[in-house]
Amino acid sequence: MAYEGQERATGIATVPPVVGPGYTPRSVNEKISAIVLTHPTSRGWLVGFGISFLLLLLLLYSVVYLFAVGLGIWGINQPVGWGFDIINFVWWIGIGHAGTLISAILLLLRQEWRTSINRFAEAMTLFAVACAGIFPLIHLGRPWFFYWLLPYPNVMGMWPQFRSPLVWDVFAVSTYATVSLLFWYVGLIPDLAALRDRSRSRVGRVLYGMLAMGWRGSARHWARYQTAYLLLAGLATPLVVSVHTVVSFDFAVGIIPGWHATIFPPYFVAGAIFAGFAMVLLIAIPLRKFYQLEDFITLRHLDNMAKVLLATGLVVAYGYMMETFMAWYSGSPYEHYAVITNRMTGPYAPLYWGLILCNVVTPQLLWSRRARVNVPLLFGVALVVSVGMWLERFMIIVMSLHRDFLPSAWGMYYPTVWDYTTYIGTIGLFLSLLFLFVRFLPMISIFEMQELVAEEEHGAPRRAATETAPAAEAVRVSG
Amino acid sequence: MNTPEPVSLRLTFFQRRAWLVGVAGLLVGAMGLVLNPAQFFRSYLFAYLFWLSIAVGCAAIVMIYHLVGGAWGFVIRRILEAATRTLPVLAVLFIPLLFGLSFLYVWARPEAVAADPLLQHKSVYLNVPFFLLRAVLYFAVWIGIAHFLHKWSLAQDRTGDPTLARRLETLSGPGLVLYGGAVTFAAVDWAMSLDPHWFSTIYGILWIVGQVLTALAFAILVLRLLARQEPFVQVLTPSHFHDLGNLLLAFVMLWAYVSFAQFLLMWSGNLTEEIPWYIRRLHGGWQEVGIVLITYHFALPFVLLLIRRVKQSPLVLAALAAGVLVMRLIDVYWFIAPEFHPTVGGALHLSDALLLVGIGGVWVGRFVGQLQKLPMLPLRDPQEEAVVARPETA
Amino acid sequence: MARIYGLLAEFETPAELLAAAQRARDAGYRHMDAYTPFPVEGLAEAIGFRRTWLPVIVLVGGIVGCVSGYLLQYWTSVVDYPLNIGGRPLHSWPAFVVVTFELTILFAALAAVLGMLALNGLPMPYHPVFNVPRFAFATRDRFFLCLEATDPQFDREETRRFLERSQPRQVSEVEY
């Protein structure tokens, strides 16, 4: 590993480049667009897409059966009214957060390494939000009335109840989906134009041409484009924080022990980024291998993402710690029973300890620099974290509900085969969309990579990510 | 290079003044110990927690800088480090509080504990010996971190050994973890347990964010005061202030976020265990303090910091940072004082001001003294090339 | 000869294009545009681009979203459909913050994207520069400067000679 060797030689944390050596704007363009335009469809892609598509069909089947028969096919009942549906909703929407984080927050922080991962991370966000959005809708008793959630004048003379976090969720998730789509599409416009101009087939030229909306790279357009992109990043940053905050309100606004904790908002946001970066790693590692993108998604990217994983994992662990401490400190028997006794020793205790192993213990490996650049190990840690974050939502939702205040109302939650098929089906939807995306759209932002390469090639000044251009005049501080 | 003497002379002069004012404030304030001991300790706790938050918050920002780097951190690094080196003095200033525990904390009064089953349950944690042991532990963590940050910083200036930067980075990861734990439990011990029945899991984060915000505003203010001196005059550009302004904006927003999160959840839950904390703070004039906080701790700085020209003007940004510092002071007061006084009118006391100035004078004196011990900009920080060369060559 | 849109000079590096654009502006040309595969710092200023109103548009969008979001909740919860929910006041401002915030972001983001497209005049399926075959490289690795015929100083021969002096790879006529 060049990265490691380099470091040992100098003894300090040298910063490896974010792009492999020897690239020009032209070769970047060719390498990325060739995956879409000229490479023949590989057998691996066909097999992968085929399997994902079969799983997607499983989702369709499960949902049609659900609509035909009703919610009784799932394991939810009294007292556990929220089961896999809401667990999966929170899990998926959390995964989505990393995409926006990479594209917006890292842009504002001028982290150039984000350039080669932001496009597919944003795509991942969209697909994860699509998967997430399915669950609250299909778990409505009458999903065909989902539009009752929206505020519109109706013959019943009723309006949504704006003091309910479930209504906040409708606004938060739909805003998030819309803004993520806009952000992703705006980022794609110049690349779609590049594909339009490189495509050899008429169909490609027409389709990419329509999507590119006549983009011609005018300097005036670029100036407004960059302003719009920065403004979108500035808007998306608080938005992404608000979305998982609102998801946490779905629980914390209620007064159920195990749900009603003031730390939920920041702890949910950290958990979302934690799960999201794990998923980005799970996607990035195979992609760079199968499409030979090691020069674009370098070990530095993996190292940085592993650091984010560790940092957010520690915040999540802090959340567990504070919940447990305060459950004891509060002196409330209900808090104590729900958060300590039942989680740690109750019927679901193995899942709780599994979650601690996945989310708290395993990420500690990432303190070691060597572990962070060990690709198979990192893949394994990311997988474990994804499982752990699913277990966390199981803990929060099921373990808090199945013990009601009165023991006579206690019960257990047993998911049915339909719970599993629906969950696996959404993974199929996610992967199908992802396969289509890498096949038909540039998975790495061409123009941003060109900009990066051109800067290194010519030493040409490049517009800084935040608007600090006047600073270049080195104006002296005059007070 | 101009002669640096006048600057350090002026600082020494300022330092002496600060000491004098501080000692005078403490002496006059100490008279309250005889006249109204309960009020003395209340005022002392409030003043102490405010000044402590600058020193501890600065340690957090230095460690964040060592982990992520950046021009903003390079220019304020020495200011932050000097502030962390005041922690031993703050540890000494903590001692007077130990004599007033029973005035401050219900759980430190045996007769109150005997009458309250909940306090008996908590007495495993909330008892005087364990409280002292934990306080020692918190200061050990903070002073330990400050010690190594200083030691390696000094060595870096002398030798420029590149492994030192790596070592500082290696310290900062675990250092931040320990720091977060220490601040959280210190907040629980010193402030939250003023009402021993009340609890909130986000409370530690409220203090962490508040401290970092206080420290950041303080560093911006000091940087502006030193901006025309050597060596800052050679290095500073509006872009440094722009970056610091953006950080200030981020923390102002974060403060609003965590504060609102706690409020919304407790307001909505309306549980008897939780809501008293807000009921106390939303009656007797305290609600107006709350509105002042929403307006001037969040809304006004938020709007102003969205404007680029504000962030790039050192004077305006420093004025804004000073405003944020005042608001931090009011926020700490809003956290502490309503526990003792149902109305704002009844809470305000001369000893609040005296002890704020007293502890502050001693603290500022110590800070200025420490500031002069090392060069005001790191000499061999590996970040320097990337940071300082940029505005010069562009 | 048919009327033309302008003259298009092709350069190999951003620096050459930037220099040529500056020269053209110094020579008094005003109607021009530059086309690049990725944003080039200072180029927009070099061809006379001042500032964009986009931030103002976004601000207005955000304010509209904020105000309408709050009024929507106030009107529906207090005026049109007052309902006691768990004893909370009809005007529950803490609860209304969330949706107000989300709508602020939504409207501001829509304003940013639609405003950018509108100011840029996109979508625009047809534009004369696309008539130059080499222009396909404007999205790959070539940098173009177009001096437009509407410029009072434009003269087919004179302007061509002027452009040649910047040593472009080639100069082509852009037909309508």
Tab-separated table of N, CA and C in Angstrom, chain B residues 19 26-27 32 44 53 61 71 107 110 126 153 165 192 197 210 225 254 277 284 318 334 373:
chain	number	residue	atom	x	y	z
B	19	TRP	N	-5.588	41.899	36.823
B	19	TRP	CA	-5.357	41.271	38.133
B	19	TRP	C	-5.923	42.146	39.237
B	26	LEU	N	-13.024	40.304	43.787
B	26	LEU	CA	-13.163	39.130	44.652
B	26	LEU	C	-13.217	39.541	46.120
B	27	LEU	N	-12.375	40.518	46.478
B	27	LEU	CA	-12.346	40.931	47.885
B	27	LEU	C	-13.664	41.567	48.299
B	32	GLY	N	-19.762	39.540	50.749
B	32	GLY	CA	-21.073	38.898	50.668
B	32	GLY	C	-21.097	37.586	51.430
B	44	TYR	N	-21.338	33.153	42.769
B	44	TYR	CA	-20.027	32.603	42.462
B	44	TYR	C	-20.152	31.473	41.439
B	53	SER	N	-16.256	28.153	31.050
B	53	SER	CA	-16.678	27.660	29.730
B	53	SER	C	-15.737	28.167	28.630
B	61	ILE	N	-11.830	23.429	20.872
B	61	ILE	CA	-11.583	23.974	19.532
B	61	ILE	C	-10.161	23.648	19.072
B	71	ALA	N	-7.103	27.252	8.005
B	71	ALA	CA	-6.482	28.545	8.277
B	71	ALA	C	-7.082	29.207	9.510
B	107	TRP	N	-29.266	18.227	47.512
B	107	TRP	CA	-28.819	16.862	47.826
B	107	TRP	C	-27.651	16.845	48.808
B	110	PRO	N	-28.249	16.833	54.438
B	110	PRO	CA	-28.720	15.502	54.888
B	110	PRO	C	-30.200	15.493	55.251
B	126	LEU	N	-25.143	11.424	43.809
B	126	LEU	CA	-25.131	12.791	44.339
B	126	LEU	C	-24.803	12.770	45.830
B	153	SER	N	3.056	21.724	21.606
B	153	SER	CA	3.026	22.953	20.830
B	153	SER	C	4.354	23.690	20.982
B	165	ALA	N	3.113	16.999	15.066
B	165	ALA	CA	1.776	17.281	14.526
B	165	ALA	C	0.940	16.014	14.585
B	192	MET	N	-27.024	20.868	36.589
B	192	MET	CA	-28.303	20.166	36.513
B	192	MET	C	-28.792	19.758	37.900
B	197	HIS	N	-34.312	16.803	41.074
B	197	HIS	CA	-35.386	15.950	40.546
B	197	HIS	C	-35.406	15.955	39.028
B	210	GLY	N	-22.630	25.260	24.134
B	210	GLY	CA	-22.529	26.585	24.723
B	210	GLY	C	-21.088	26.977	24.983
B	225	LEU	N	-8.646	42.193	18.575
B	225	LEU	CA	-7.903	43.141	19.405
B	225	LEU	C	-6.414	43.096	19.084
B	254	LEU	N	-26.318	25.695	15.886
B	254	LEU	CA	-26.315	24.463	16.677
B	254	LEU	C	-26.898	24.723	18.065
B	277	TRP	N	-38.767	22.679	35.125
B	277	TRP	CA	-37.580	23.437	34.729
B	277	TRP	C	-37.972	24.603	33.815
B	284	GLY	N	-42.296	34.983	36.009
B	284	GLY	CA	-41.593	35.932	36.869
B	284	GLY	C	-40.548	36.757	36.157
B	318	ALA	N	-16.136	41.184	15.221
B	318	ALA	CA	-15.728	41.191	16.626
B	318	ALA	C	-16.823	41.785	17.500
B	334	TRP	N	-29.572	32.360	32.956
B	334	TRP	CA	-30.920	31.800	32.792
B	334	TRP	C	-30.948	30.325	33.173
B	373	LYS	N	3.542	34.031	26.686
B	373	LYS	CA	4.613	33.067	26.920
B	373	LYS	C	5.143	32.441	25.639
